[in-house]
Amino acid sequence: MKTRVLTGITTTGTPHLGNYVGAIRPAVAASRRDDVDAFYFMADYHALIKSDNPDRIERSRLEIAATWLAAGLDPQKVTFYRQSDIPEIPELTWFLTCVTAKGLLNRAHAYKASVDKNTEAGEDPDAGVTAGLYMYPVLMAADILAFNANKVPVGRDQIQHIEMARDIAQRFNHIYGREFFVLPEVVIEEQVATLPGLDGRKMSKSYDNTIPLFAGGQKHLREAIMRIVTDSRLPGEAKDPDSSSLFTIFRAFASEAESNAFREALVNGLGWGEAKQVLFERLEVEIAPMRESYDALIARPAMIEEILHEGARKARAIAGPKVAELRDAIGLRSGTSVAPQANAPKAVAKGGKAPRFASFRDADGSFRFRLFSSEGEELLLSRSFADPKAAGVVQKRIKELGSVGAVVQVQPQALVLEIDGEQVGATPDYDGEQARDEALLRLRGALDQLAAQE
Ligand code: TRP
């Protein structure tokens, strides 16, 4: 069983060295593991809460996408997409909003911090607070729950949001009486380094002490490194590596042997100017090749767009059926699955053919059926039933529900059909994800045709 790991990157700002070491590099490494099914996305709806500058948002989306791809994210292996390309996310956000206690959101750290600040300043508690900031945790819960994510790697400041996502999921499950949602677990990467910035405090945009990763090219990287604050020890004087951000940054990129050699050189009096040059050259070993692909990607935004569209398609193949299942569960069934009027015209495929079931008795004596498309393609093989009546009931139910009420679980090579929370059959194995996704469309089409005939 693969673990589904999901995380979002808010698209404000330009990635810096601290983002790379603390988030991007470990995430790319995790995505390569065979037991991980990674979902990484750009949280551009969340970005709107922080910024109302369209150019900045647009630029940041592009830079962040290019950065992750240049850092080695393989969009074939990972599902890499933009939040705003997935309409199921805002739809689910509303479903979740309607089961979320307002009091829960009152307790969110980010919102509370704004209220506290206003109160201290003697202002109205909600001055300058948008409903977007208030709803932030629900949108984030939808990001996670739409994909049944098992693990969510985030920074410490986000732990509360994952706890809220669990709360909201549990509440929804409880109200609607079924385990619709997997409860996500937070993952905090303890062993990942937090990089110090130019002034020695944690590298962060809010301290204005960052070292850019790719932006501005080699020149900017060099200039930033030369601005790292050091003490006033002269060349020849022994330096203390452990109190030097320069050394901490070096260590985040170098092997243990390299770090030891650098440590020794500092203790033996290497001048800060030279030490900065050593750091710069070491960083370039890792960064220069990535920067090259970054520049190539940034120069071809259409290619990035293409990759993200493909990611959105993969993501929606999962979120779509999920949200359809939820719509059904909460009473928002679409017309096709509600009992049709008696005089409704029967929908028949071109050429008068329609999808059909074929029942048969299996070698072990059990009863099964297949679903064939109007073209005669086998779309589904049912599980075994002990008696023909049980098999018939399921066929009837499939016809009643159509594609809107059916839940299709997407597996690497096949699709599993779920009706009323129970697996009722599976497709043949397909050759690759694309063939599978195309088959999903044919299966949904056939289910809708069946429902329209009823
Ligand atoms: N709020 C997260 C942050 O600022 C970004 C984010 C949005 C996210 N949706 C998410 C992270 C879902 C994990 C899962 O860091």
Short mmCIF file of C-alpha atoms and ligand atoms in Angstrom, two decimals:
data_model
loop_
_atom_site.label_atom_id
_atom_site.label_comp_id
_atom_site.label_asym_id
_atom_site.label_seq_id
_atom_site.Cartn_x
_atom_site.Cartn_y
_atom_site.Cartn_z
CA MET A 1 0.00 0.00 0.00
CA LYS A 2 1.30 3.41 -0.93
CA THR A 3 0.98 6.27 1.50
CA ARG A 4 -0.59 9.32 -0.03
CA VAL A 5 1.46 12.34 0.96
CA LEU A 6 0.03 15.75 0.17
CA THR A 7 1.24 19.26 0.70
CA GLY A 8 0.53 22.74 -0.59
CA ILE A 9 2.81 25.66 -1.30
CA THR A 10 1.29 29.11 -0.96
CA THR A 11 2.14 31.09 -4.08
CA THR A 12 3.33 34.37 -2.70
CA GLY A 13 6.98 35.27 -2.98
CA THR A 14 9.95 33.69 -4.67
CA PRO A 15 11.60 30.55 -3.33
CA HIS A 16 14.77 31.14 -1.32
CA LEU A 17 17.53 28.91 -0.04
CA GLY A 18 15.65 28.25 3.21
CA ASN A 19 12.57 27.04 1.29
CA TYR A 20 14.78 24.78 -0.77
CA VAL A 21 16.53 23.11 2.15
CA GLY A 22 13.51 23.06 4.48
CA ALA A 23 10.72 22.08 2.10
CA ILE A 24 11.52 21.59 -1.56
CA ARG A 25 14.51 19.27 -1.32
CA PRO A 26 12.98 16.89 1.26
CA ALA A 27 9.67 16.86 -0.61
CA VAL A 28 11.32 15.97 -3.90
CA ALA A 29 13.30 13.23 -2.15
CA ALA A 30 10.13 11.83 -0.55
CA SER A 31 8.30 11.86 -3.87
CA ARG A 32 10.86 9.46 -5.33
CA ARG A 33 10.13 6.74 -2.81
CA ASP A 34 8.22 3.77 -4.15
CA ASP A 35 5.92 3.61 -1.15
CA VAL A 36 4.82 7.23 -1.55
CA ASP A 37 2.07 8.59 -3.77
CA ALA A 38 2.85 12.30 -3.65
CA PHE A 39 0.41 15.13 -4.27
CA TYR A 40 2.06 18.54 -4.36
CA PHE A 41 0.13 21.60 -5.35
CA MET A 42 0.33 25.33 -5.55
CA ALA A 43 -2.09 26.86 -3.06
CA ASP A 44 -2.98 29.86 -5.15
CA TYR A 45 -6.42 30.29 -3.59
CA HIS A 46 -4.64 30.59 -0.27
CA ALA A 47 -2.31 33.14 -1.82
CA LEU A 48 -5.29 35.43 -2.42
CA ILE A 49 -5.75 35.68 1.32
CA LYS A 50 -2.28 37.14 1.68
CA SER A 51 -1.94 39.21 -1.46
CA ASP A 52 -4.20 41.23 -3.71
CA ASN A 53 -1.46 41.93 -6.20
CA PRO A 54 -2.34 40.00 -9.40
CA ASP A 55 1.10 40.35 -10.97
CA ARG A 56 2.79 39.06 -7.87
CA ILE A 57 0.49 36.06 -7.62
CA GLU A 58 0.94 35.22 -11.27
CA ARG A 59 4.71 35.58 -11.15
CA SER A 60 4.97 33.57 -7.97
CA ARG A 61 2.90 30.70 -9.39
CA LEU A 62 5.23 30.49 -12.35
CA GLU A 63 8.41 30.75 -10.28
CA ILE A 64 7.29 28.18 -7.76
CA ALA A 65 6.22 25.69 -10.43
CA ALA A 66 9.52 26.14 -12.28
CA THR A 67 11.47 25.81 -9.02
CA TRP A 68 9.89 22.52 -8.02
CA LEU A 69 10.34 21.06 -11.47
CA ALA A 70 13.94 22.27 -11.70
CA ALA A 71 14.60 20.80 -8.25
CA GLY A 72 13.82 17.39 -9.69
CA LEU A 73 10.11 16.85 -9.15
CA ASP A 74 8.95 14.30 -11.70
CA PRO A 75 5.43 15.22 -12.83
CA GLN A 76 5.00 11.71 -14.25
CA LYS A 77 5.40 10.20 -10.82
CA VAL A 78 3.90 12.94 -8.69
CA THR A 79 0.54 14.63 -9.02
CA PHE A 80 1.60 18.27 -9.34
CA TYR A 81 -1.14 20.83 -9.87
CA ARG A 82 -2.60 24.20 -9.04
CA GLN A 83 -5.36 24.41 -6.45
CA SER A 84 -7.31 26.84 -8.64
CA ASP A 85 -7.46 24.28 -11.47
CA ILE A 86 -9.50 21.93 -9.29
CA PRO A 87 -13.10 23.18 -9.04
CA GLU A 88 -13.89 20.32 -6.67
CA ILE A 89 -11.82 22.05 -3.97
CA PRO A 90 -14.01 25.15 -3.56
CA GLU A 91 -17.06 22.93 -3.90
CA LEU A 92 -15.87 20.71 -1.09
CA THR A 93 -14.89 23.80 0.90
CA TRP A 94 -18.54 24.77 1.00
CA PHE A 95 -19.70 21.30 2.07
CA LEU A 96 -17.16 21.41 4.87
CA THR A 97 -18.00 24.99 5.79
CA CYS A 98 -21.53 23.86 6.54
CA VAL A 99 -20.39 21.33 9.14
CA THR A 100 -17.60 23.42 10.66
CA ALA A 101 -18.24 25.01 14.02
CA LYS A 102 -17.68 28.74 13.91
CA GLY A 103 -16.08 28.45 17.33
CA LEU A 104 -13.42 26.18 15.88
CA LEU A 105 -12.40 28.87 13.41
CA ASN A 106 -12.42 31.51 16.15
CA ARG A 107 -9.57 29.58 17.72
CA ALA A 108 -7.33 29.46 14.64
CA HIS A 109 -3.92 30.96 15.44
CA ALA A 110 -3.66 33.21 12.39
CA TYR A 111 -7.09 34.70 12.92
CA LYS A 112 -6.61 35.03 16.66
CA ALA A 113 -3.29 36.81 16.16
CA SER A 114 -5.02 39.47 14.05
CA VAL A 115 -7.80 39.87 16.61
CA ASP A 116 -5.33 40.16 19.48
CA LYS A 117 -3.34 42.77 17.60
CA ASN A 118 -6.47 44.82 16.90
CA THR A 119 -7.65 44.55 20.49
CA GLU A 120 -4.30 45.71 21.79
CA ALA A 121 -4.38 48.68 19.45
CA GLY A 122 -7.86 49.53 20.73
CA GLU A 123 -9.46 48.84 17.36
CA ASP A 124 -12.47 46.77 16.41
CA PRO A 125 -11.36 43.13 16.92
CA ASP A 126 -12.11 42.22 13.31
CA ALA A 127 -10.64 45.34 11.73
CA GLY A 128 -8.94 44.47 8.46
CA VAL A 129 -9.73 40.77 8.85
CA THR A 130 -11.22 39.23 5.71
CA ALA A 131 -13.58 36.30 5.72
CA GLY A 132 -10.88 34.62 3.60
CA LEU A 133 -8.44 34.67 6.51
CA TYR A 134 -11.17 33.35 8.76
CA MET A 135 -12.02 30.51 6.39
CA TYR A 136 -8.41 29.61 5.62
CA PRO A 137 -8.48 26.37 7.67
CA VAL A 138 -11.59 25.08 5.89
CA LEU A 139 -10.09 25.63 2.45
CA MET A 140 -7.00 23.83 3.65
CA ALA A 141 -9.10 20.95 4.98
CA ALA A 142 -10.74 20.64 1.55
CA ASP A 143 -7.29 20.56 -0.11
CA ILE A 144 -6.40 17.56 2.01
CA LEU A 145 -9.71 15.71 2.30
CA ALA A 146 -10.55 15.84 -1.42
CA PHE A 147 -7.69 13.42 -2.00
CA ASN A 148 -7.86 11.17 1.06
CA ALA A 149 -4.33 12.17 1.98
CA ASN A 150 -2.74 10.05 4.71
CA LYS A 151 0.21 12.28 5.56
CA VAL A 152 0.65 16.01 5.33
CA PRO A 153 4.19 17.33 5.76
CA VAL A 154 4.12 20.96 6.93
CA GLY A 155 5.96 23.44 9.07
CA ARG A 156 5.16 23.76 12.76
CA ASP A 157 2.98 26.80 12.19
CA GLN A 158 0.57 24.59 10.23
CA ILE A 159 0.00 21.83 12.80
CA GLN A 160 -3.19 23.38 14.06
CA HIS A 161 -4.61 23.44 10.54
CA ILE A 162 -4.11 19.71 10.12
CA GLU A 163 -5.78 19.11 13.47
CA MET A 164 -8.69 21.21 12.29
CA ALA A 165 -8.89 19.23 9.05
CA ARG A 166 -9.21 16.09 11.16
CA ASP A 167 -11.91 17.67 13.32
CA ILE A 168 -13.87 18.79 10.31
CA ALA A 169 -13.53 15.40 8.61
CA GLN A 170 -14.72 13.60 11.71
CA ARG A 171 -17.67 15.88 12.05
CA PHE A 172 -18.68 15.33 8.45
CA ASN A 173 -18.26 11.56 8.79
CA HIS A 174 -20.35 11.61 11.92
CA ILE A 175 -23.17 13.72 10.52
CA TYR A 176 -23.48 11.79 7.27
CA GLY A 177 -22.89 8.44 8.92
CA ARG A 178 -20.02 7.00 6.96
CA GLU A 179 -16.22 7.17 6.79
CA PHE A 180 -16.16 9.48 3.82
CA PHE A 181 -12.82 10.96 4.73
CA VAL A 182 -9.49 9.53 5.70
CA LEU A 183 -8.16 11.36 8.76
CA PRO A 184 -4.89 13.01 7.73
CA GLU A 185 -1.81 12.92 9.90
CA VAL A 186 0.63 15.77 10.25
CA VAL A 187 4.29 15.11 9.48
CA ILE A 188 6.95 17.40 10.88
CA GLU A 189 10.36 16.80 9.38
CA GLU A 190 12.50 17.04 12.48
CA GLN A 191 15.84 16.27 10.89
CA VAL A 192 15.53 18.88 8.16
CA ALA A 193 17.72 21.92 8.72
CA THR A 194 16.25 25.35 9.28
CA LEU A 195 18.61 27.71 7.54
CA PRO A 196 19.71 30.94 9.15
CA GLY A 197 19.40 34.03 6.97
CA LEU A 198 21.85 36.85 6.28
CA ASP A 199 21.51 38.23 9.81
CA GLY A 200 21.64 34.89 11.62
CA ARG A 201 17.93 34.75 12.40
CA LYS A 202 15.81 32.09 10.67
CA MET A 203 15.80 32.73 6.92
CA SER A 204 12.42 34.22 6.19
CA LYS A 205 10.82 36.68 3.85
CA SER A 206 9.33 38.48 6.82
CA TYR A 207 12.82 39.22 8.21
CA ASP A 208 14.05 40.32 4.79
CA ASN A 209 17.17 38.22 5.29
CA THR A 210 16.82 35.66 2.51
CA ILE A 211 19.30 34.31 0.00
CA PRO A 212 17.57 33.74 -3.35
CA LEU A 213 17.65 30.24 -4.80
CA PHE A 214 17.47 30.93 -8.55
CA ALA A 215 16.10 34.44 -8.95
CA GLY A 216 18.71 36.89 -10.20
CA GLY A 217 21.04 34.12 -11.27
CA GLN A 218 24.53 33.32 -10.06
CA LYS A 219 25.30 37.00 -9.55
CA HIS A 220 22.55 37.51 -6.97
CA LEU A 221 23.47 34.36 -5.12
CA ARG A 222 27.07 35.52 -4.87
CA GLU A 223 26.10 39.02 -3.75
CA ALA A 224 23.78 37.68 -1.08
CA ILE A 225 26.42 35.34 0.28
CA MET A 226 28.89 38.21 0.51
CA ARG A 227 26.33 40.04 2.69
CA ILE A 228 26.07 37.27 5.31
CA VAL A 229 26.82 38.87 8.66
CA THR A 230 29.98 37.57 10.36
CA ASP A 231 31.90 38.64 13.45
CA SER A 232 34.88 40.95 13.16
CA ARG A 233 37.62 38.35 13.45
CA LEU A 234 40.43 38.97 11.01
CA PRO A 235 42.05 36.47 8.66
CA GLY A 236 44.42 34.34 10.70
CA GLU A 237 42.23 34.50 13.82
CA ALA A 238 40.39 31.33 14.82
CA LYS A 239 36.65 31.39 13.96
CA ASP A 240 33.86 29.57 15.80
CA PRO A 241 32.07 27.54 13.09
CA ASP A 242 29.15 26.67 15.36
CA SER A 243 28.09 30.27 15.84
CA SER A 244 28.45 31.10 12.15
CA SER A 245 25.46 31.05 9.78
CA LEU A 246 27.89 30.68 6.96
CA PHE A 247 28.97 27.31 8.31
CA THR A 248 25.39 26.22 9.02
CA ILE A 249 24.40 26.95 5.43
CA PHE A 250 27.47 25.14 4.12
CA ARG A 251 26.63 22.08 6.15
CA ALA A 252 23.12 21.89 4.71
CA PHE A 253 24.65 21.28 1.30
CA ALA A 254 27.91 19.47 1.92
CA SER A 255 28.91 15.96 2.93
CA GLU A 256 30.19 15.32 6.41
CA ALA A 257 33.80 15.13 5.19
CA GLU A 258 33.48 18.45 3.38
CA SER A 259 31.94 20.05 6.44
CA ASN A 260 34.72 18.80 8.67
CA ALA A 261 37.35 20.19 6.34
CA PHE A 262 35.58 23.56 6.26
CA ARG A 263 35.25 23.56 10.02
CA GLU A 264 38.96 22.94 10.39
CA ALA A 265 39.84 25.72 7.95
CA LEU A 266 37.71 28.19 9.93
CA VAL A 267 39.25 27.17 13.22
CA ASN A 268 42.66 27.58 11.60
CA GLY A 269 41.92 31.16 10.69
CA LEU A 270 40.43 31.13 7.19
CA GLY A 271 39.31 34.72 6.45
CA TRP A 272 35.57 35.40 6.20
CA GLY A 273 35.93 36.71 2.66
CA GLU A 274 37.52 33.49 1.49
CA ALA A 275 35.07 31.43 3.51
CA LYS A 276 32.23 33.12 1.65
CA GLN A 277 33.84 32.22 -1.65
CA VAL A 278 34.12 28.57 -0.52
CA LEU A 279 30.44 28.58 0.45
CA PHE A 280 29.44 30.15 -2.85
CA GLU A 281 31.34 27.57 -4.87
CA ARG A 282 29.92 24.68 -2.87
CA LEU A 283 26.35 25.94 -3.33
CA GLU A 284 26.92 26.38 -7.04
CA VAL A 285 27.77 22.68 -7.40
CA GLU A 286 24.19 21.81 -6.43
CA ILE A 287 22.39 24.91 -7.63
CA ALA A 288 23.95 25.69 -11.02
CA PRO A 289 22.53 22.67 -12.90
CA MET A 290 19.09 23.25 -11.39
CA ARG A 291 19.27 26.94 -12.24
CA GLU A 292 19.88 26.00 -15.83
CA SER A 293 16.66 24.00 -16.04
CA TYR A 294 14.85 26.70 -14.06
CA ASP A 295 15.83 29.33 -16.60
CA ALA A 296 14.80 27.05 -19.45
CA LEU A 297 11.40 26.45 -17.84
CA ILE A 298 10.74 30.09 -17.00
CA ALA A 299 11.44 30.93 -20.62
CA ARG A 300 8.70 28.51 -21.70
CA PRO A 301 5.65 29.15 -19.55
CA ALA A 302 3.48 27.21 -22.00
CA MET A 303 5.38 24.06 -21.13
CA ILE A 304 4.80 24.62 -17.41
CA GLU A 305 1.15 25.23 -18.17
CA GLU A 306 0.97 21.93 -20.03
CA ILE A 307 2.51 20.04 -17.11
CA LEU A 308 0.13 21.64 -14.64
CA HIS A 309 -2.90 20.88 -16.78
CA GLU A 310 -1.89 17.27 -16.91
CA GLY A 311 -1.50 17.36 -13.13
CA ALA A 312 -4.94 18.87 -12.73
CA ARG A 313 -6.40 16.14 -14.91
CA LYS A 314 -4.86 13.46 -12.69
CA ALA A 315 -5.97 15.24 -9.54
CA ARG A 316 -9.52 15.69 -10.76
CA ALA A 317 -9.76 12.01 -11.65
CA ILE A 318 -9.65 11.51 -7.87
CA ALA A 319 -11.38 14.60 -6.51
CA GLY A 320 -14.20 14.40 -9.07
CA PRO A 321 -15.58 11.01 -8.02
CA LYS A 322 -14.98 11.93 -4.38
CA VAL A 323 -17.05 15.09 -4.56
CA ALA A 324 -19.70 13.30 -6.63
CA GLU A 325 -20.00 10.77 -3.82
CA LEU A 326 -20.37 13.56 -1.29
CA ARG A 327 -22.98 15.40 -3.34
CA ASP A 328 -24.97 12.23 -3.39
CA ALA A 329 -24.57 11.67 0.34
CA ILE A 330 -25.68 15.14 1.36
CA GLY A 331 -28.74 15.22 -0.87
CA LEU A 332 -27.46 17.16 -3.85
CA ARG A 333 -28.08 14.44 -6.38
CA SER A 334 -28.05 15.53 -9.95
CA GLY A 335 -31.13 15.04 -12.15
CA THR A 336 -29.90 11.87 -13.79
CA SER A 337 -29.79 9.88 -10.60
CA VAL A 338 -33.13 11.02 -9.22
CA ALA A 339 -35.99 8.73 -10.30
CA PRO A 340 -36.85 10.10 -13.73
CA GLN A 341 -40.36 11.03 -14.79
CA ALA A 342 -42.36 8.27 -16.43
CA ASN A 343 -42.67 10.09 -19.72
CA ALA A 344 -39.00 11.07 -19.97
CA PRO A 345 -37.59 10.12 -23.35
CA LYS A 346 -35.32 7.11 -23.25
CA ALA A 347 -31.76 7.92 -24.06
CA VAL A 348 -30.27 5.51 -26.52
CA ALA A 349 -26.80 5.62 -27.95
CA LYS A 350 -26.17 6.35 -31.61
CA GLY A 351 -27.18 3.44 -33.78
CA GLY A 352 -29.78 2.34 -31.25
CA LYS A 353 -27.25 0.49 -29.11
CA ALA A 354 -26.93 0.94 -25.38
CA PRO A 355 -24.60 -0.32 -22.66
CA ARG A 356 -25.72 -3.63 -21.25
CA PHE A 357 -25.12 -6.06 -18.43
CA ALA A 358 -24.35 -9.71 -19.09
CA SER A 359 -24.80 -12.09 -16.16
CA PHE A 360 -23.02 -15.39 -15.90
CA ARG A 361 -22.23 -18.17 -13.52
CA ASP A 362 -18.60 -18.45 -12.53
CA ALA A 363 -16.63 -21.70 -12.38
CA ASP A 364 -16.93 -21.71 -8.58
CA GLY A 365 -20.71 -21.54 -8.82
CA SER A 366 -21.02 -17.89 -7.84
CA PHE A 367 -22.86 -15.29 -9.88
CA ARG A 368 -21.25 -12.36 -11.61
CA PHE A 369 -21.92 -9.95 -14.40
CA ARG A 370 -20.07 -7.81 -16.86
CA LEU A 371 -20.92 -4.36 -18.10
CA PHE A 372 -20.34 -3.76 -21.80
CA SER A 373 -20.32 -0.37 -23.48
CA SER A 374 -22.68 0.34 -26.38
CA GLU A 375 -19.69 -0.46 -28.59
CA GLY A 376 -19.30 -3.84 -26.95
CA GLU A 377 -16.18 -3.05 -24.91
CA GLU A 378 -15.99 -4.78 -21.54
CA LEU A 379 -15.98 -1.96 -18.98
CA LEU A 380 -16.50 -3.78 -15.72
CA LEU A 381 -16.44 -7.22 -14.14
CA SER A 382 -18.49 -7.53 -10.98
CA ARG A 383 -17.41 -9.26 -7.84
CA SER A 384 -18.92 -12.65 -7.02
CA PHE A 385 -22.39 -12.86 -5.58
CA ALA A 386 -23.80 -15.86 -3.76
CA ASP A 387 -27.10 -15.73 -5.63
CA PRO A 388 -28.39 -14.17 -8.84
CA LYS A 389 -30.80 -11.95 -6.97
CA ALA A 390 -28.02 -10.12 -5.13
CA ALA A 391 -26.26 -9.57 -8.45
CA GLY A 392 -29.49 -8.23 -9.93
CA VAL A 393 -29.99 -5.80 -7.05
CA VAL A 394 -26.55 -4.32 -7.66
CA GLN A 395 -27.21 -3.99 -11.40
CA LYS A 396 -30.43 -2.17 -10.63
CA ARG A 397 -28.68 0.12 -8.21
CA ILE A 398 -25.97 0.94 -10.73
CA LYS A 399 -28.69 1.90 -13.21
CA GLU A 400 -30.41 4.07 -10.65
CA LEU A 401 -27.34 5.95 -9.58
CA GLY A 402 -25.56 6.59 -12.84
CA SER A 403 -22.10 8.06 -12.74
CA VAL A 404 -23.02 10.74 -10.25
CA GLY A 405 -23.85 8.32 -7.47
CA ALA A 406 -21.15 5.82 -8.24
CA VAL A 407 -17.79 6.16 -6.62
CA VAL A 408 -14.90 5.18 -8.81
CA GLN A 409 -11.67 4.46 -7.02
CA VAL A 410 -8.71 5.14 -9.22
CA GLN A 411 -5.93 2.57 -8.93
CA PRO A 412 -2.68 2.65 -10.88
CA GLN A 413 -3.95 0.44 -13.71
CA ALA A 414 -7.61 -0.11 -13.05
CA LEU A 415 -10.78 1.40 -11.64
CA VAL A 416 -12.91 -0.01 -8.86
CA LEU A 417 -16.61 0.80 -8.76
CA GLU A 418 -18.19 1.43 -5.40
CA ILE A 419 -21.91 1.60 -4.82
CA ASP A 420 -23.32 2.58 -1.44
CA GLY A 421 -19.90 2.23 0.11
CA GLU A 422 -19.33 -1.26 -1.17
CA GLN A 423 -16.98 -2.42 -3.91
CA VAL A 424 -19.07 -4.05 -6.60
CA GLY A 425 -16.66 -4.56 -9.45
CA ALA A 426 -13.51 -3.55 -11.25
CA THR A 427 -12.39 -2.73 -14.74
CA PRO A 428 -9.84 -4.75 -16.64
CA ASP A 429 -6.22 -3.64 -16.14
CA TYR A 430 -5.23 -0.84 -18.44
CA ASP A 431 -1.88 -0.12 -19.92
CA GLY A 432 -0.86 3.03 -18.06
CA GLU A 433 -2.61 5.93 -16.44
CA GLN A 434 -3.72 7.61 -19.60
CA ALA A 435 -5.51 4.52 -20.88
CA ARG A 436 -7.06 4.16 -17.43
CA ASP A 437 -8.26 7.76 -17.37
CA GLU A 438 -9.78 7.43 -20.81
CA ALA A 439 -11.53 4.27 -19.66
CA LEU A 440 -12.86 6.25 -16.70
CA LEU A 441 -14.61 8.61 -19.08
CA ARG A 442 -16.11 5.70 -21.03
CA LEU A 443 -17.25 4.04 -17.82
CA ARG A 444 -18.87 7.23 -16.57
CA GLY A 445 -20.52 7.73 -19.96
CA ALA A 446 -21.94 4.21 -19.90
CA LEU A 447 -23.24 4.63 -16.34
CA ASP A 448 -24.98 7.83 -17.33
CA GLN A 449 -26.50 6.19 -20.37
CA LEU A 450 -27.82 3.41 -18.16
CA ALA A 451 -29.28 5.89 -15.69
CA ALA A 452 -30.97 7.80 -18.48
CA GLN A 453 -32.61 4.63 -19.77
CA GLU A 454 -34.12 3.72 -16.45
N1 TRP B 1 -1.22 26.79 4.47
C1 TRP B 1 -0.04 26.12 4.01
C2 TRP B 1 1.18 27.02 4.28
O1 TRP B 1 1.06 28.22 4.29
C3 TRP B 1 -0.12 25.83 2.55
C4 TRP B 1 -1.22 24.87 2.28
C5 TRP B 1 -2.41 25.12 1.73
C6 TRP B 1 -1.20 23.47 2.61
N2 TRP B 1 -3.17 23.99 1.64
C7 TRP B 1 -2.45 22.98 2.18
C8 TRP B 1 -0.27 22.63 3.22
C9 TRP B 1 -2.80 21.63 2.37
C10 TRP B 1 -0.60 21.29 3.38
C11 TRP B 1 -1.86 20.82 2.96
O2 TRP B 1 2.25 26.49 4.46
#
